Coordinates of C-alpha atoms in Angstrom, one line a residue:
X259 CA -77.4 86.6 -50.3
X260 CA -75.7 90.6 -51.5
X261 CA -72.6 89.7 -54.2
X262 CA -70.6 92.6 -55.8
X263 CA -69.2 91.8 -59.5
X264 CA -66.2 93.8 -58.6
X265 CA -65.1 92.2 -56.6
X266 CA -65.6 88.9 -57.3
X267 CA -63.3 89.3 -59.8
X268 CA -59.5 90.2 -57.5
X269 CA -61.2 86.7 -55.6
X270 CA -59.9 84.4 -58.4
X271 CA -56.0 85.3 -57.7
X272 CA -56.9 85.1 -53.8
X273 CA -58.8 81.8 -54.6
X274 CA -55.5 80.7 -56.8
X275 CA -52.4 81.8 -54.3
X276 CA -55.0 80.0 -51.2
X277 CA -54.9 76.3 -53.1
X278 CA -50.9 77.5 -53.9
X279 CA -50.9 77.6 -49.9
X280 CA -52.2 74.4 -49.5
X281 CA -50.1 72.5 -51.3
X282 CA -47.8 73.3 -50.2
X283 CA -49.0 72.7 -46.5
X284 CA -49.7 69.2 -48.3
X285 CA -46.2 68.1 -49.5
X286 CA -43.9 70.2 -47.4
X287 CA -43.5 67.1 -45.0
X288 CA -41.9 65.1 -47.2
X289 CA -39.5 68.4 -47.9
X290 CA -38.9 68.3 -44.1
X291 CA -37.8 64.4 -43.4
X292 CA -35.1 64.8 -45.8
X293 CA -33.9 68.2 -44.3
X294 CA -34.2 65.7 -40.7
X295 CA -32.3 62.6 -42.2
X296 CA -29.5 64.8 -43.1
X297 CA -29.4 66.4 -39.7
X298 CA -30.0 63.2 -38.2
X299 CA -27.0 62.1 -39.6
X300 CA -24.3 65.4 -38.4
X301 CA -25.9 64.7 -35.7
X302 CA -25.1 61.5 -34.5
X303 CA -21.3 61.5 -36.3
X304 CA -21.2 65.2 -33.7
X305 CA -21.9 63.0 -30.9
X306 CA -19.6 60.6 -31.3
X307 CA -16.4 62.6 -31.6
X308 CA -17.5 63.7 -28.6
X309 CA -17.1 60.4 -26.9
X310 CA -14.3 59.7 -28.7
X311 CA -12.7 63.0 -27.2
X312 CA -13.5 61.9 -24.2
X313 CA -12.1 58.2 -24.0
X314 CA -8.8 59.7 -25.9
X315 CA -8.3 61.3 -23.1
X316 CA -8.5 59.0 -20.9
X317 CA -5.3 57.2 -22.2
X318 CA -3.4 60.7 -20.3
X319 CA -2.0 58.7 -17.2
X320 CA 1.6 61.0 -17.2
X321 CA 1.3 62.6 -20.5
X322 CA 4.8 63.7 -22.2
X323 CA 4.5 66.2 -24.4
X324 CA 4.8 65.5 -28.3
X325 CA 4.3 61.5 -27.8
X326 CA 0.9 60.0 -29.3
X327 CA -1.1 58.0 -26.7
X328 CA -3.5 55.6 -28.1
X329 CA -6.6 54.7 -26.7
X330 CA -9.5 52.3 -25.9
X331 CA -13.1 52.8 -27.1
X332 CA -15.5 51.2 -25.8
X333 CA -16.4 47.7 -26.7
X334 CA -19.7 48.3 -28.7
X335 CA -18.0 50.5 -30.6
X336 CA -15.3 47.8 -31.7
X337 CA -13.7 48.5 -35.1
X338 CA -12.6 52.3 -34.3
X339 CA -9.0 53.2 -33.2
X340 CA -8.5 56.6 -31.6
X341 CA -5.2 57.9 -29.8
X342 CA -4.7 61.5 -28.5
X343 CA -0.8 63.7 -28.5
X344 CA -0.5 67.0 -26.3
X345 CA 1.7 69.5 -27.7
X346 CA 2.4 73.1 -27.3
X347 CA 0.5 75.8 -29.7
X348 CA 4.1 77.4 -30.3
X349 CA 6.0 74.2 -31.2
X350 CA 3.5 73.1 -33.4
X351 CA 3.0 76.5 -35.2
X352 CA 6.7 76.3 -35.2
X353 CA 8.3 72.6 -35.9
X354 CA 4.9 70.8 -37.0
X355 CA 5.1 67.1 -36.6
X356 CA 6.9 65.4 -38.8
X357 CA 4.5 62.0 -38.7
X358 CA 1.3 62.0 -36.6
X359 CA -0.2 58.0 -38.2
X360 CA -1.6 59.4 -41.7
X361 CA -0.7 63.0 -40.5
X362 CA 1.8 64.4 -42.3
X363 CA 1.7 68.2 -40.2
X364 CA 4.0 71.1 -41.8
X365 CA 5.4 74.2 -40.4
X366 CA 2.8 77.0 -39.6
X367 CA -0.6 75.5 -38.3
X368 CA -2.8 76.9 -36.3
X369 CA -5.5 77.4 -34.3
X370 CA -8.2 79.1 -33.1
X371 CA -9.2 80.4 -30.6
X372 CA -5.5 80.7 -29.0
X373 CA -5.0 77.9 -27.0
X374 CA -1.7 77.1 -24.5
X375 CA -1.6 73.7 -25.5
X376 CA -3.4 71.7 -27.4
X377 CA -4.5 67.5 -27.8
X378 CA -4.8 66.5 -31.0
X379 CA -7.4 63.3 -31.3
X380 CA -6.8 61.1 -34.4
X381 CA -9.8 58.7 -35.3
X382 CA -9.7 55.7 -37.4
X383 CA -12.9 54.9 -38.2
X384 CA -12.9 51.8 -40.1
X385 CA -15.8 49.6 -40.3
X386 CA -17.7 52.5 -38.5
X387 CA -17.0 54.5 -41.9
X388 CA -20.2 54.3 -44.4
X389 CA -23.0 54.2 -40.8
X390 CA -22.0 58.1 -39.5
X391 CA -20.3 59.6 -43.2
X392 CA -22.5 57.4 -45.5
X393 CA -21.7 58.9 -49.8
X394 CA -24.6 58.4 -51.5
X395 CA -23.3 57.1 -55.2
X396 CA -19.3 56.6 -53.5
X397 CA -17.8 53.2 -52.5
X398 CA -15.6 53.9 -49.4
X399 CA -11.4 52.7 -50.9
X400 CA -10.1 53.4 -47.2
X401 CA -11.4 53.4 -44.1
X402 CA -12.2 56.8 -42.8
X403 CA -9.8 59.3 -40.9
X404 CA -10.1 62.0 -38.4
X405 CA -7.7 64.8 -36.6
X406 CA -9.7 67.1 -34.4
X407 CA -7.7 69.6 -31.9
X408 CA -9.1 70.2 -28.6
X409 CA -8.4 72.1 -25.5
X410 CA -5.5 70.8 -23.4
X411 CA -5.8 73.0 -19.8
X412 CA -8.4 70.2 -18.5
X413 CA -7.3 66.7 -19.4
X414 CA -10.1 65.2 -17.4
X415 CA -12.6 67.5 -19.3
X416 CA -15.5 66.5 -21.3
X417 CA -17.9 67.7 -24.3
X418 CA -14.5 70.4 -24.8
X419 CA -15.3 72.4 -28.6
X420 CA -13.2 72.0 -31.0
X421 CA -10.5 74.7 -32.4
X422 CA -10.7 75.8 -35.6
X423 CA -7.3 74.1 -37.0
X424 CA -5.8 75.8 -40.1
X425 CA -2.8 75.6 -42.1
X426 CA -1.3 78.9 -42.7
X427 CA 1.3 77.6 -45.0
X428 CA 1.7 74.4 -46.9
X429 CA -2.1 71.9 -46.2
X430 CA -1.8 69.2 -43.8
X431 CA -1.5 66.0 -45.5
X432 CA -3.0 62.5 -45.2
X433 CA -0.9 59.7 -46.4
X434 CA -3.5 56.3 -46.4
X435 CA -1.9 52.9 -45.9
X436 CA -4.8 50.7 -46.0
X437 CA -6.6 51.8 -49.8
X438 CA -8.5 49.1 -51.9
X439 CA -7.3 49.5 -56.2
X440 CA -10.1 50.8 -57.0
X441 CA -12.5 49.2 -60.0
X442 CA -11.4 50.0 -63.4
X443 CA -12.6 52.6 -65.2
X444 CA -13.5 54.8 -62.3
X445 CA -11.5 57.7 -60.0
X446 CA -10.7 57.4 -57.0
X447 CA -11.3 60.9 -55.3
X448 CA -10.4 62.3 -51.8
X449 CA -13.0 63.6 -49.9
X450 CA -13.7 65.4 -46.7
X451 CA -16.1 65.8 -44.1
X452 CA -16.1 69.3 -42.1
X453 CA -17.5 69.0 -38.2
X454 CA -21.0 70.6 -39.6
X455 CA -21.4 68.6 -42.6
X456 CA -20.5 70.0 -45.4
X457 CA -19.1 67.3 -47.8
X458 CA -16.3 68.4 -50.3
X459 CA -14.4 66.3 -53.3
X460 CA -11.1 66.9 -54.7
X461 CA -8.5 65.1 -57.1
X462 CA -5.2 62.9 -55.1
X463 CA -2.1 65.1 -54.4
X464 CA -0.2 61.2 -54.6
X465 CA -1.1 58.1 -55.1
X466 CA -3.3 57.7 -51.8
X467 CA -2.0 61.1 -50.8
X468 CA -4.6 63.7 -50.2
X469 CA -4.0 67.4 -48.5
X470 CA -6.4 69.6 -46.9
X471 CA -5.2 73.2 -44.5
X472 CA -8.6 72.4 -42.3
X473 CA -9.3 69.8 -39.8
X474 CA -12.3 67.3 -40.8
X475 CA -12.8 63.3 -41.6
X476 CA -10.9 62.3 -44.8
X477 CA -10.8 59.2 -47.3
X478 CA -10.6 58.0 -50.3
X479 CA -13.5 57.8 -52.8
X480 CA -14.6 56.2 -55.8
X481 CA -18.2 56.8 -57.6
X482 CA -20.4 53.2 -57.4
X483 CA -20.2 51.3 -60.2
X484 CA -22.6 48.8 -58.9
X485 CA -26.7 49.6 -59.4
X486 CA -28.4 50.7 -56.6
X487 CA -30.0 47.6 -54.3
X488 CA -33.5 47.0 -54.8
X489 CA -36.0 48.8 -52.2
X490 CA -36.8 47.4 -49.0
X491 CA -40.9 46.4 -48.4
X492 CA -40.6 49.1 -45.9
X493 CA -39.0 51.1 -48.4
X494 CA -41.5 50.4 -50.1
X495 CA -44.1 51.9 -49.2
X496 CA -42.9 54.6 -47.9
X497 CA -42.0 55.5 -51.5
X498 CA -45.9 54.9 -52.4
X499 CA -46.7 56.6 -49.6
X500 CA -45.3 59.4 -50.4
X501 CA -46.9 59.3 -53.8
X502 CA -50.1 59.0 -53.2
X503 CA -49.8 62.1 -51.0
X504 CA -48.7 64.0 -53.8
X505 CA -50.9 62.7 -56.1
X506 CA -53.9 63.5 -53.3
X507 CA -52.4 67.0 -52.9
X508 CA -52.4 68.1 -56.8
X509 CA -56.4 66.1 -57.6
X510 CA -57.4 67.6 -54.1
X511 CA -55.8 71.5 -55.4
X512 CA -57.5 70.8 -58.7
X513 CA -60.9 70.0 -57.4
X514 CA -60.7 72.6 -55.0
X515 CA -59.7 75.3 -57.8
X516 CA -62.5 74.8 -60.2
X517 CA -65.6 74.8 -56.8
X518 CA -64.4 78.0 -56.6
X519 CA -64.2 78.6 -59.8
X520 CA -68.1 77.8 -60.2
X521 CA -68.6 79.5 -56.9
X522 CA -67.2 82.3 -58.5
X523 CA -69.2 82.3 -61.4
X524 CA -73.0 81.7 -59.7
X525 CA -72.0 84.4 -57.2
X526 CA -72.0 86.3 -60.6
X527 CA -75.7 85.0 -62.3
X528 CA -76.5 85.3 -59.0
X529 CA -76.4 88.7 -59.0
X530 CA -76.7 89.8 -62.5
X531 CA -80.7 87.6 -61.9
X532 CA -81.0 90.0 -58.8
X533 CA -80.2 93.3 -61.2
X534 CA -83.2 92.2 -64.1
X535 CA -85.7 91.3 -61.3
X536 CA -85.1 95.3 -59.9
X537 CA -85.8 96.6 -63.4
X538 CA -88.4 95.0 -63.5
X539 CA -90.2 96.0 -60.7
X540 CA -89.2 99.7 -61.1
X541 CA -91.4 99.5 -64.4
X542 CA -94.1 97.7 -63.1
X543 CA -94.2 100.5 -60.3
X544 CA -94.7 103.2 -62.7
X545 CA -98.2 105.0 -63.2
X546 CA -100.3 103.8 -65.8
X547 CA -102.0 105.6 -68.4
X548 CA -105.5 105.7 -69.4
X549 CA -106.2 104.2 -73.1
X550 CA -108.6 105.8 -75.0
X551 CA -109.9 104.4 -78.6
X552 CA -109.8 106.3 -81.7
X553 CA -110.7 104.8 -84.8
X554 CA -109.5 101.0 -85.1
X555 CA -106.3 102.6 -82.7
X556 CA -105.9 102.7 -78.7
X557 CA -103.6 105.6 -77.3
X558 CA -103.1 106.7 -74.1
X559 CA -104.7 109.8 -73.2
X560 CA -105.2 112.2 -70.0
X561 CA -107.6 111.6 -67.5
X562 CA -107.0 115.7 -66.0
X563 CA -106.1 118.8 -68.0
X564 CA -104.0 120.8 -65.7
X565 CA -105.9 123.9 -67.1
X566 CA -109.1 124.7 -68.2
X567 CA -109.3 126.5 -71.3
X568 CA -110.5 130.2 -71.6
X569 CA -111.4 132.3 -74.9
X570 CA -109.9 135.2 -74.9
X571 CA -112.6 137.7 -76.3
X572 CA -115.0 136.0 -73.3
X573 CA -115.8 138.4 -71.0
X574 CA -115.4 137.7 -66.8
X575 CA -117.1 140.5 -64.9

């Protein structure tokens, strides 16, 4: 096994990065579960909007412009009320709507993209508000009200996309009629849910009144004072499972890092040992010198001389 010392030094940062990557792989499913919960809640609310648009359009039998028509909802959605009203875009922008249920629509409201006629669908989710639009740490003081705009060119259409309805001048006012009193010491807030899951809190413009420049779903809420309910048995098991996953990933990561560090040190030790063996072997291969005694001391001496000595006055015929 041939290990290089220089290669083992930059190996430590690489091993650390590998450890971080492994920990992320173990913990990331927990983060994904949180994002999936939010996405599924928004998806359910959007599916409900599509269903209510379908049933609201069924109320148009011989529709008249500017007249609201109450619609029926499926029996399994008892508690939700919906209304539909068809308008000309030009009339809506020029005159507004003095009062459409709890919504006061001012002059200057426009839609994008432009359509000749549009339908304003009103929703009152009643006791279904919390199920489709949960708001942790807050309590609803009023049912959730929705105002959505759709194209009116085909009153038999389903799954229509919403138009982008906006107030270009004064805001749209929502005057809530069914509001419970806020607990002592709490401050009521307006809440707005857009069509993509965004939530915005704001102050009331007056008693039981909120305002907006966009369509969406609206209500009045207050911060929850009561302590949160204890987790159920299944929630407790899920929490324990997540805790064990995190602890196991951390402990396993530390153990893996320690093992890899030991492996690097062992490789460097093997490298030094092999180098010492090579040096000893090289020393043993060298030529041994002949030893001779000089008195009581032994000293190396050459066995053969390179050149035979000759006397200067020796005559060679």
